[in-house]
CSV table of N, CA and C in Angstrom, one decimal:
chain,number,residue,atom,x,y,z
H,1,UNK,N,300.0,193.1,38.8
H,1,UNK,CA,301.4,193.1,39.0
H,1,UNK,C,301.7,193.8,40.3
H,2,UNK,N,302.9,193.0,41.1
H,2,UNK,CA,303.0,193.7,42.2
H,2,UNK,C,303.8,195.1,42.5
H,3,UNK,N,303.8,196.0,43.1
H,3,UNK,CA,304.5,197.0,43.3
H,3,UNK,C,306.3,196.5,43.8
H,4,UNK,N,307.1,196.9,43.4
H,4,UNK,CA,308.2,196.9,44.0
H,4,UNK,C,308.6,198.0,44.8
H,5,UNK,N,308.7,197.8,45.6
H,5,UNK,CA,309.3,198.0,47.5
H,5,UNK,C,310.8,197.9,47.3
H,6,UNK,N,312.1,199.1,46.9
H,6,UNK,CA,313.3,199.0,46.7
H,6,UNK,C,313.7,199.6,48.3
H,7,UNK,N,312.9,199.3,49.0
H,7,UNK,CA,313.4,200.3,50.6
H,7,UNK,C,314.3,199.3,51.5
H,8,UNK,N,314.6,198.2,51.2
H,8,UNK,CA,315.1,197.0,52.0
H,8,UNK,C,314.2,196.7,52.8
H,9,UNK,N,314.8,196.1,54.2
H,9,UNK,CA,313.9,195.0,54.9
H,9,UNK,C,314.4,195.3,56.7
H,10,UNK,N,313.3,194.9,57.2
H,10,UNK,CA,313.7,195.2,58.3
H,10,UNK,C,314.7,194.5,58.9
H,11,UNK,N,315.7,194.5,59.6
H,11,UNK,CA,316.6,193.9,60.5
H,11,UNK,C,315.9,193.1,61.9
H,12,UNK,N,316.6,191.7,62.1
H,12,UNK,CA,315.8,191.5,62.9
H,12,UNK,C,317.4,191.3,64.4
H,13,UNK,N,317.1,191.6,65.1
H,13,UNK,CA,317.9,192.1,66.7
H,13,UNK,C,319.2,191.5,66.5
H,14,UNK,N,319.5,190.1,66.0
H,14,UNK,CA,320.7,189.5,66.2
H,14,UNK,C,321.2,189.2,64.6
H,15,UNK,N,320.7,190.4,63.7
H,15,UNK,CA,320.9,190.3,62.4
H,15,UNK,C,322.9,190.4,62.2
H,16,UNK,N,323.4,190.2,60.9
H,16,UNK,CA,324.8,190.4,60.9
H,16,UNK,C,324.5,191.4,59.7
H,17,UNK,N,325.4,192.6,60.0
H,17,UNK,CA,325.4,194.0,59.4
H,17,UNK,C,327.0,194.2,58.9
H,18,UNK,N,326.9,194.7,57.7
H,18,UNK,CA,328.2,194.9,56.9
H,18,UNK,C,328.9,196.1,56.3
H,19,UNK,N,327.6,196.6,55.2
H,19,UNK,CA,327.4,197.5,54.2
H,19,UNK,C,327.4,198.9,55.0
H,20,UNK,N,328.4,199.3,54.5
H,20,UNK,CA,328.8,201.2,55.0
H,20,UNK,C,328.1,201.9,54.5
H,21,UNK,N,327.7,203.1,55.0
H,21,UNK,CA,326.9,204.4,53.6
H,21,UNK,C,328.2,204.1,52.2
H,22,UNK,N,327.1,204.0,51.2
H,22,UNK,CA,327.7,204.5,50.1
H,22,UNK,C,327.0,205.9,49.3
H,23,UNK,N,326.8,206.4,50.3
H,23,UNK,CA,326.0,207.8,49.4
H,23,UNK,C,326.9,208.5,49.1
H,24,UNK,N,326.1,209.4,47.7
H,24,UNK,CA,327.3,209.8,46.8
H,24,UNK,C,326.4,211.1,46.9
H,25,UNK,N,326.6,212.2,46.4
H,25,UNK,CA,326.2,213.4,46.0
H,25,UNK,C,326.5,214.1,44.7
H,26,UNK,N,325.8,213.7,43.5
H,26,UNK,CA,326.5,214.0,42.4
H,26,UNK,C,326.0,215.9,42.4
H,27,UNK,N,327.3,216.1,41.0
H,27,UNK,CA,327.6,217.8,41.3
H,27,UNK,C,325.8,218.0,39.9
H,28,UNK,N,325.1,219.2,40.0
H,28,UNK,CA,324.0,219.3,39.6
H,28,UNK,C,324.8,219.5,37.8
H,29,UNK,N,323.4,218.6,37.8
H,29,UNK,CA,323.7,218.5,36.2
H,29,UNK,C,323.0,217.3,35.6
H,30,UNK,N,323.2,217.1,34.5
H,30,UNK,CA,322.1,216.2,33.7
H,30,UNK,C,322.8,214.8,34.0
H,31,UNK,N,322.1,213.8,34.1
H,31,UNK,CA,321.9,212.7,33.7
H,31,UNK,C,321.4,211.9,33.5
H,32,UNK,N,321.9,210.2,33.0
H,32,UNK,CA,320.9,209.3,32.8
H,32,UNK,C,320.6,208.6,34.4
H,33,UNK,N,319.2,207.8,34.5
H,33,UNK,CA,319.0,207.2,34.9
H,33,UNK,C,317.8,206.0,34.6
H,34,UNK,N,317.6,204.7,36.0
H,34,UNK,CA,316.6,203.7,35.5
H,34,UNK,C,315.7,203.7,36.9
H,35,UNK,N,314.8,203.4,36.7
H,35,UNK,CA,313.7,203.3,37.7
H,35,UNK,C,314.0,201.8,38.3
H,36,UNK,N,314.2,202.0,39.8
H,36,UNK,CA,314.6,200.6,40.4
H,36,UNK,C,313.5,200.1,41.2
H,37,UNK,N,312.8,201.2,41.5
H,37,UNK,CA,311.5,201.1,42.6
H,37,UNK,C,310.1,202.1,42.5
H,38,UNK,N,309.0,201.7,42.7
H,38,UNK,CA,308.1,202.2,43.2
H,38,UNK,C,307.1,201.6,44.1
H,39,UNK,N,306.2,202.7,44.3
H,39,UNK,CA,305.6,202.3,45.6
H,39,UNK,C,304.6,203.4,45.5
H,40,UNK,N,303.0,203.1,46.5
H,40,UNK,CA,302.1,204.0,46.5
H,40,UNK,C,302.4,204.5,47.4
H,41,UNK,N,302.1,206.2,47.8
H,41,UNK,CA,302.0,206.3,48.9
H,41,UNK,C,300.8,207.7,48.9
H,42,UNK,N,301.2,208.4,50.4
H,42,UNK,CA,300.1,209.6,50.8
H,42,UNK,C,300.9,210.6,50.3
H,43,UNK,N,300.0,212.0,50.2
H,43,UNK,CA,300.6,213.4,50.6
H,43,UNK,C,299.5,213.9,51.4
H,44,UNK,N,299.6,214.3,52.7
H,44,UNK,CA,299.0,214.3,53.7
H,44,UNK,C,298.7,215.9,53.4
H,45,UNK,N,298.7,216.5,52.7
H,45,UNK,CA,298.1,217.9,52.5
H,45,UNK,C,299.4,219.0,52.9
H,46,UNK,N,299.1,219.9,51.6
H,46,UNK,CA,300.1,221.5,52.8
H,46,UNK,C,299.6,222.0,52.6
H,47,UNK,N,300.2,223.6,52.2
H,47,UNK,CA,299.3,225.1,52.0
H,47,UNK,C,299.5,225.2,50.7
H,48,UNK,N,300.3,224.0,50.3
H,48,UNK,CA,300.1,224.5,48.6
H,48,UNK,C,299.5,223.1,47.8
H,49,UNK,N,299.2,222.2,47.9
H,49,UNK,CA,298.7,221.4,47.6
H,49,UNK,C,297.9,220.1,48.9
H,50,UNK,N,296.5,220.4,48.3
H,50,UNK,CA,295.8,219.3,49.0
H,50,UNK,C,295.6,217.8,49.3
H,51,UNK,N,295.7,216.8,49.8
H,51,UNK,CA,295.7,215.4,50.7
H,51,UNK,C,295.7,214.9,49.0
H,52,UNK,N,296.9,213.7,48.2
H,52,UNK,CA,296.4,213.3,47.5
H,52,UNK,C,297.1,211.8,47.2
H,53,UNK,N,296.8,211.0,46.5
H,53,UNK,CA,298.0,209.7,46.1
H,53,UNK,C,299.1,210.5,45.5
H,54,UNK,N,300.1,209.6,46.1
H,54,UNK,CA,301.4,209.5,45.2
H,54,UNK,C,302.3,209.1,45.1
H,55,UNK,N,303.5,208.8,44.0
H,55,UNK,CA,304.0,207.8,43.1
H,55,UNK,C,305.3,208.3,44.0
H,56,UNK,N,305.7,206.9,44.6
H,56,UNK,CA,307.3,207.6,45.3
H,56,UNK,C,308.0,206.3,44.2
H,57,UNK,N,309.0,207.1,43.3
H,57,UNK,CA,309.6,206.3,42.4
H,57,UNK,C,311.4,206.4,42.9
H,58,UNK,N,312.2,205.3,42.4
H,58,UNK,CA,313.2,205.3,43.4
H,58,UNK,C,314.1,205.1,42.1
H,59,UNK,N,315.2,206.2,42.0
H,59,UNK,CA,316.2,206.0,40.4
H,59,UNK,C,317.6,206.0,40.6
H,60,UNK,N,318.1,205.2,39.9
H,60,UNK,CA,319.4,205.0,40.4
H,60,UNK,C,319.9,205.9,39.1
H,61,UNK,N,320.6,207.2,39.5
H,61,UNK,CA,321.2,207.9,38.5
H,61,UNK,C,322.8,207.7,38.5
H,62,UNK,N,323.3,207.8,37.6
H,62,UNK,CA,324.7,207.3,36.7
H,62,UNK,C,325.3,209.0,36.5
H,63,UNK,N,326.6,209.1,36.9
H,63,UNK,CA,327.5,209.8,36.0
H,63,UNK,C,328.9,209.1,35.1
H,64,UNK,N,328.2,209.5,33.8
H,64,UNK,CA,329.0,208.7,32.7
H,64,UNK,C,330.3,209.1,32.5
H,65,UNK,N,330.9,209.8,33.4
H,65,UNK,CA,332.0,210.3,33.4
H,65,UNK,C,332.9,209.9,34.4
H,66,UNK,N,332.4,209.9,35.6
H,66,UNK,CA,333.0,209.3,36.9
H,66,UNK,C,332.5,208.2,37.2
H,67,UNK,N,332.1,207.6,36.7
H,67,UNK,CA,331.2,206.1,36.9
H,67,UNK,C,330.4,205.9,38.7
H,68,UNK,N,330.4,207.2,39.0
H,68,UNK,CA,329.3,207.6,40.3
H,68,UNK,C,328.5,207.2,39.9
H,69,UNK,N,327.6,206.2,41.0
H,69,UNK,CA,326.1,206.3,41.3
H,69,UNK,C,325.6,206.6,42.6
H,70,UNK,N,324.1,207.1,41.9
H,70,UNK,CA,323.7,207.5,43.5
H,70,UNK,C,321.9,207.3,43.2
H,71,UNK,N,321.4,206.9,44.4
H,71,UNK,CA,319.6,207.0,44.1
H,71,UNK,C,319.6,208.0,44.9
H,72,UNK,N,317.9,208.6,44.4
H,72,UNK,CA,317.2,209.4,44.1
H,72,UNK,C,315.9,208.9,44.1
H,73,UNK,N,315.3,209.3,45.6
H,73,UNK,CA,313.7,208.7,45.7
H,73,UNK,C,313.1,210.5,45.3
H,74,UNK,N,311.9,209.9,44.7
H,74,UNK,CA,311.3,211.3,44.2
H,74,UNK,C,309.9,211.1,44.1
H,75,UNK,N,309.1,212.3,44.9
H,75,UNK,CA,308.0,211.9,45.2
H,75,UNK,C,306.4,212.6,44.2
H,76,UNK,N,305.7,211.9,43.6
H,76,UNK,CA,305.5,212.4,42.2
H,76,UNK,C,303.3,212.8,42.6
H,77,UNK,N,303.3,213.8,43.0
H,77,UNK,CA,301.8,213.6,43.8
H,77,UNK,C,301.0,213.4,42.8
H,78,UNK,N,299.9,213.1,42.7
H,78,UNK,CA,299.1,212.5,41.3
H,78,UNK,C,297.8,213.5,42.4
H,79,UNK,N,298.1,214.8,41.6
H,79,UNK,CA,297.3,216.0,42.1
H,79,UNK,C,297.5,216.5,40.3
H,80,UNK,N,296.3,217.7,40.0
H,80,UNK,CA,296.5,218.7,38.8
H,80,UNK,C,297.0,219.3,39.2
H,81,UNK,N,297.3,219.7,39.9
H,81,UNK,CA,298.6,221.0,40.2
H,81,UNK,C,299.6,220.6,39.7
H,82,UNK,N,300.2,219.2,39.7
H,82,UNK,CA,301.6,218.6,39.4
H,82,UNK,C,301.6,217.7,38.3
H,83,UNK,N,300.4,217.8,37.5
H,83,UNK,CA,299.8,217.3,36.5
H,83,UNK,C,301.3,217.4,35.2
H,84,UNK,N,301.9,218.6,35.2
H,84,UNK,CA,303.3,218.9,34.4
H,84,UNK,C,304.3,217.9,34.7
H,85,UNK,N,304.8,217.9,36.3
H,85,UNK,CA,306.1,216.7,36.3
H,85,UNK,C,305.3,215.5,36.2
H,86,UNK,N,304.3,214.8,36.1
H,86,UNK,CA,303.8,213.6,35.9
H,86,UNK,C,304.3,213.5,34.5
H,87,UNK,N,303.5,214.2,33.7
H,87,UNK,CA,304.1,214.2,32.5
H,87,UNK,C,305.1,214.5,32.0
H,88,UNK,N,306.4,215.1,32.5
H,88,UNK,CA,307.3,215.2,32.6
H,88,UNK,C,308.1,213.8,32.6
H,89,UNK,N,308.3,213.1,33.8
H,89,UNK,CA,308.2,211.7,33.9
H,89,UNK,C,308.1,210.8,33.2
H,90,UNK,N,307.1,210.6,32.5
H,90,UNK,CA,306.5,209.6,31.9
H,90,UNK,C,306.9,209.8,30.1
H,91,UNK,N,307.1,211.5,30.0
H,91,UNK,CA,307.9,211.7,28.6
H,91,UNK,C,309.3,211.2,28.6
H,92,UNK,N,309.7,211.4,29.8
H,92,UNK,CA,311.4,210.8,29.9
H,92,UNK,C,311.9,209.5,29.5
H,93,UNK,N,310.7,208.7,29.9
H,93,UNK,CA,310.6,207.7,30.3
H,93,UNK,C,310.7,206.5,29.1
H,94,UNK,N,309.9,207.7,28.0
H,94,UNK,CA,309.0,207.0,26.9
H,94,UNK,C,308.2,206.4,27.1
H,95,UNK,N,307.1,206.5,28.1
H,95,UNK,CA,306.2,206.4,28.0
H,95,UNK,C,305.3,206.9,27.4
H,96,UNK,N,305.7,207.9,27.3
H,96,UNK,CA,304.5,208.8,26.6
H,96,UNK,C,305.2,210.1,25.7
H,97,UNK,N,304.7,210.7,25.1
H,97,UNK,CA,305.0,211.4,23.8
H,97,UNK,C,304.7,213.0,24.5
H,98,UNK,N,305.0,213.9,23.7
H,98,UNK,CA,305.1,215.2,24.2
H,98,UNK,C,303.9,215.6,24.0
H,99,UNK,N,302.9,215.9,24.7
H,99,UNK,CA,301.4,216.3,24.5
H,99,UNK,C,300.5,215.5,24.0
H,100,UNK,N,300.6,214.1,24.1
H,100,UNK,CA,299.8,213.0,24.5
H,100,UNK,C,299.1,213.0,25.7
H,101,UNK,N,297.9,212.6,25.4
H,101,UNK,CA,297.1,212.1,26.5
H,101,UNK,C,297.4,210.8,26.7
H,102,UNK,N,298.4,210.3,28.1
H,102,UNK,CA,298.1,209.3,28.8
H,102,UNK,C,297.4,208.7,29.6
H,103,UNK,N,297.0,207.4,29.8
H,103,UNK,CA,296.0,207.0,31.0
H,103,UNK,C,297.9,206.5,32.1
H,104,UNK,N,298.3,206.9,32.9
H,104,UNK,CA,299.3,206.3,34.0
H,104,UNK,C,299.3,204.8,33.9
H,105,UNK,N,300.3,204.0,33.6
H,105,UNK,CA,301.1,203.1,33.7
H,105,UNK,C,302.1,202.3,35.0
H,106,UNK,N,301.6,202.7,36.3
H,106,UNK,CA,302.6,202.7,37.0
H,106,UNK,C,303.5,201.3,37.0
H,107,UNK,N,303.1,200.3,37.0
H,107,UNK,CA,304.2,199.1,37.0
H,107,UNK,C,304.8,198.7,35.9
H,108,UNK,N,305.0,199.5,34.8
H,108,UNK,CA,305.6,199.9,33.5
H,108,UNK,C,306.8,200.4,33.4
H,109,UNK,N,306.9,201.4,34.6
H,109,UNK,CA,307.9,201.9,34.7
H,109,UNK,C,309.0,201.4,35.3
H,110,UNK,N,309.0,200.5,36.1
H,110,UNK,CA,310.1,199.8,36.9
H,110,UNK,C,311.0,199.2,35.5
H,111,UNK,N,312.4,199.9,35.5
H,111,UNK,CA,313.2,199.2,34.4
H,111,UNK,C,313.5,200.2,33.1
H,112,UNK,N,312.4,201.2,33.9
H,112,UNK,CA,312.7,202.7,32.2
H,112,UNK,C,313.6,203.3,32.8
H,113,UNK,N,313.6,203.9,31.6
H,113,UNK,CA,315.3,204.6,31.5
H,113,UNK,C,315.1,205.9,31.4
H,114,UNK,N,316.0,206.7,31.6
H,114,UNK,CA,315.0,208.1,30.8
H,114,UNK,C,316.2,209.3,31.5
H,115,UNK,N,316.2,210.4,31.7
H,115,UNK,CA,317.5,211.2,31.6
H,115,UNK,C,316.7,212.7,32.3
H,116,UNK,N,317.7,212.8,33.6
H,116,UNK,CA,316.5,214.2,34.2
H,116,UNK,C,317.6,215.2,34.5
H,117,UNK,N,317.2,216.4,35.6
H,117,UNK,CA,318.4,217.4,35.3
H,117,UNK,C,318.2,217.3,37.0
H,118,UNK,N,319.7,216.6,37.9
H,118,UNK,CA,319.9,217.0,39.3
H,118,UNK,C,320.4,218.7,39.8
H,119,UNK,N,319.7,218.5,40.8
H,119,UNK,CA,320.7,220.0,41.6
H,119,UNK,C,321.0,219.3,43.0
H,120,UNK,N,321.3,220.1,43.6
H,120,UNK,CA,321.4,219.9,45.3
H,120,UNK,C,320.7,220.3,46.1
H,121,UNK,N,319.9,219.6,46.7
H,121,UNK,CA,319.1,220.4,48.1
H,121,UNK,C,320.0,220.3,49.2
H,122,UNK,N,320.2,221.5,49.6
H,122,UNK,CA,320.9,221.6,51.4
H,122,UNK,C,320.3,221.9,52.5
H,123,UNK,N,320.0,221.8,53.4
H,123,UNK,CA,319.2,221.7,54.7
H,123,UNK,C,320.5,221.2,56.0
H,124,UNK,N,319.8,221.9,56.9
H,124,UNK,CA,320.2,221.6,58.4
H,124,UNK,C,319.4,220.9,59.2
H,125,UNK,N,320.4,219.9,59.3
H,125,UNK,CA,319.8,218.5,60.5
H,125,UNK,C,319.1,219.4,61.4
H,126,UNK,N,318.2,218.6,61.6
H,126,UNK,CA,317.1,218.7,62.9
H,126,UNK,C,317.9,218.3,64.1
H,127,UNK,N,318.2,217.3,64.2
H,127,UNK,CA,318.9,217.0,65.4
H,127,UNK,C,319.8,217.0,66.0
H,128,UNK,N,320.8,217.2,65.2
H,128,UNK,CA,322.9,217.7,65.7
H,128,UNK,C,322.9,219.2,64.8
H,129,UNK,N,321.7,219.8,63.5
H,129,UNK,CA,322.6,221.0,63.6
H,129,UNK,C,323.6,220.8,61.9
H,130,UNK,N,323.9,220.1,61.6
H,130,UNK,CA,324.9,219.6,60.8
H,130,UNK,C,324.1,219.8,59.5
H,131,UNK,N,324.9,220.7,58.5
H,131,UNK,CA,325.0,221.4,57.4
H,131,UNK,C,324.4,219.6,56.1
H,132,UNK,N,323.6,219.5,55.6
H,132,UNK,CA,323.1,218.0,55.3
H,132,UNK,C,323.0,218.6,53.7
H,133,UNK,N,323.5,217.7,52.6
H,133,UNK,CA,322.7,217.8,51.6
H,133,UNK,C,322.3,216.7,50.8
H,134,UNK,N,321.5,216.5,49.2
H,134,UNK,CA,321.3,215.4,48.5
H,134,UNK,C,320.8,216.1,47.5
H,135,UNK,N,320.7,215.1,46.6
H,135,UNK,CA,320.2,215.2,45.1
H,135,UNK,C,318.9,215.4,45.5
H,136,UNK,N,318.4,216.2,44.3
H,136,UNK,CA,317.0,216.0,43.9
H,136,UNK,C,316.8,216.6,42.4
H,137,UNK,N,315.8,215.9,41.8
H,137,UNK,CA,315.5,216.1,40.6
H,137,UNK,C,314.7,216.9,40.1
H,138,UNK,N,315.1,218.2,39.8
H,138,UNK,CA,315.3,219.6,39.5
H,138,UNK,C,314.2,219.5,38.0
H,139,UNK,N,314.1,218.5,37.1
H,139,UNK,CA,313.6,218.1,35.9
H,139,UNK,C,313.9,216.7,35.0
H,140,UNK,N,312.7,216.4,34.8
H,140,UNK,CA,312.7,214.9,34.1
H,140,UNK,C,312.9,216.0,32.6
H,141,UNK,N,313.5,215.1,32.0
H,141,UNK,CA,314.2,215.5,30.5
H,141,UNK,C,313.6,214.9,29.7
H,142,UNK,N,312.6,214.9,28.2
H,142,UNK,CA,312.1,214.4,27.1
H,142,UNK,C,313.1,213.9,26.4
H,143,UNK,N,312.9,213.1,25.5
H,143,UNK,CA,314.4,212.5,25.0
H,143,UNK,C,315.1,213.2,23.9
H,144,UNK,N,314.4,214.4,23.7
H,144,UNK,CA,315.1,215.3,22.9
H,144,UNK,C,316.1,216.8,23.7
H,145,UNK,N,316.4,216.5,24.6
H,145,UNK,CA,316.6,217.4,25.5
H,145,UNK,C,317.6,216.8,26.5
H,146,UNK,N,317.6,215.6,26.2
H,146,UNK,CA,319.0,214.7,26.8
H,146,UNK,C,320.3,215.2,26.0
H,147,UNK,N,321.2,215.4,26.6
H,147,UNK,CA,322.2,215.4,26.1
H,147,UNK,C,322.9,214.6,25.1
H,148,UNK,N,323.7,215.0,23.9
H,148,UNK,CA,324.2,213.2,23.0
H,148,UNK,C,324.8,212.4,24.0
H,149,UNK,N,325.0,211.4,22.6
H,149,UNK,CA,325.8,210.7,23.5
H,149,UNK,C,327.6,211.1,23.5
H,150,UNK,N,328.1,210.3,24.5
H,150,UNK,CA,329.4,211.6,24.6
H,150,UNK,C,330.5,210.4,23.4
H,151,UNK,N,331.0,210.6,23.1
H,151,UNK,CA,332.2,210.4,22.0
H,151,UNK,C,333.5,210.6,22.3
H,152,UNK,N,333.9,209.3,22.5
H,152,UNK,CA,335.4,209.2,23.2
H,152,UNK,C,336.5,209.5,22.0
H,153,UNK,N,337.4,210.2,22.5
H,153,UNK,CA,338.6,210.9,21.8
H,153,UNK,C,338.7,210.1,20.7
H,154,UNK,N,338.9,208.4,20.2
H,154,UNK,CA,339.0,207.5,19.5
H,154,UNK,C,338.2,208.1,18.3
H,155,UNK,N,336.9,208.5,18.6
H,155,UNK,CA,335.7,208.8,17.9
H,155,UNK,C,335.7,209.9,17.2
H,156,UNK,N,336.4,210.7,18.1
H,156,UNK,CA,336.4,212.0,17.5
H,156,UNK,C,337.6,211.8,16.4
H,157,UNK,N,338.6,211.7,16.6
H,157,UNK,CA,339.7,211.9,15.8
H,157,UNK,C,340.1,211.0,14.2
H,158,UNK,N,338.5,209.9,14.8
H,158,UNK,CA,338.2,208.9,13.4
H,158,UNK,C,337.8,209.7,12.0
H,159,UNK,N,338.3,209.5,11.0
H,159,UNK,CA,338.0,210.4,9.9
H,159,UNK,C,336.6,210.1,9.4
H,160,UNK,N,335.4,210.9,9.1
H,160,UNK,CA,334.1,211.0,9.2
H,160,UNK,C,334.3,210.3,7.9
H,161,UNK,N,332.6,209.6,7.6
H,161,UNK,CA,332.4,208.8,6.8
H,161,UNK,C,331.8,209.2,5.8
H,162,UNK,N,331.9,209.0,4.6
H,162,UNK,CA,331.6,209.9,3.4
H,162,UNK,C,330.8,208.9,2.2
H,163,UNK,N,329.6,209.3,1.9
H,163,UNK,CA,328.8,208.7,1.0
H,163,UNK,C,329.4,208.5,0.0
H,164,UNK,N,329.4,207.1,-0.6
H,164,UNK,CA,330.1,206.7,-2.1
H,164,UNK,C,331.3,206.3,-2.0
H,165,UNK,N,332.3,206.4,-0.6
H,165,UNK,CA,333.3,206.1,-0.9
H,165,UNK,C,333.4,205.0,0.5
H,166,UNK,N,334.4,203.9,0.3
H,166,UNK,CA,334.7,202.7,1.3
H,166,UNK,C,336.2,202.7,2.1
């Protein structure tokens, strides 16, 4: 099966261009999301983990509240050091079960669903200086650890349903 490549496509010189940023910055907190993309890639080594493959998966996260979306590329090293968020991941995902031994599934994933916890990373541009932030995914959530589901006023105020009676 082939990898999906959610990065777009190159432009070519006398292309016609439309689409404005739509980046969004949601506020840190849980949500759902689906896996739109992956792709192999490198980690070229640091001082805390050494040269290894890894999984750059690309998720388009939802707030169910403001009907914001925003993606979230997240880069998943397939090192034992990080042996935890893989599995993390792949619990979210349902792929796999809480303390199961998996063999990795990667083209399985394109299309899961699964529910992680954002924060904000802030950083200063390199090159103007300019106060920069974005999501990043702070923790993939097991599906017991997701939030319910939310229950619209309608729901709430319906009189609960009682065995034996219609």
């Amino acid at each position: 099966m082939a990898e999906i490549n959610n990065t777009g496509r190159e432009l070519d010189w006398n292309d016609t261009i439309e689409h404005d940023s739509t980046f969004v910055v949601l506020p840190a907190g849980d949500y759902p999301f689906i896996v739109t993309g992956f792709e192999r890639g490198r980690h070229n080594g640091s001082e805390k983990l050494s040269a290894c493959n890894m999984a750059i998966v690309t998720l388009d996260v939802s707030d169910p509240v403001s009907g914001q979306t925003t993606t979230v590329t997240e880069n998943l090293p397939l090192h034992t050091k990080m042996e935890w968020k893989l599995c993390q991941f792949f619990t979210s995902v349902r792929l796999r079960k809480s303390g199961e031994r998996l063999q990795m599934d990667w083209p399985r994933v394109i299309g899961a669903r699964g529910w992680c916890r954002l924060n904000i990373n802030r950083w200063t541009g390199k090159r103007d200086g300019r106060e920069m932030e974005n999501n990043r995914v702070d923790k993939f959530l097991a599906p017991d650890e997701a939030p319910a589901a939310q229950v619209t006023p309608a729901q709430a105020a319906a009189p609960a349903w009682k065995a034996g009676t219609f």
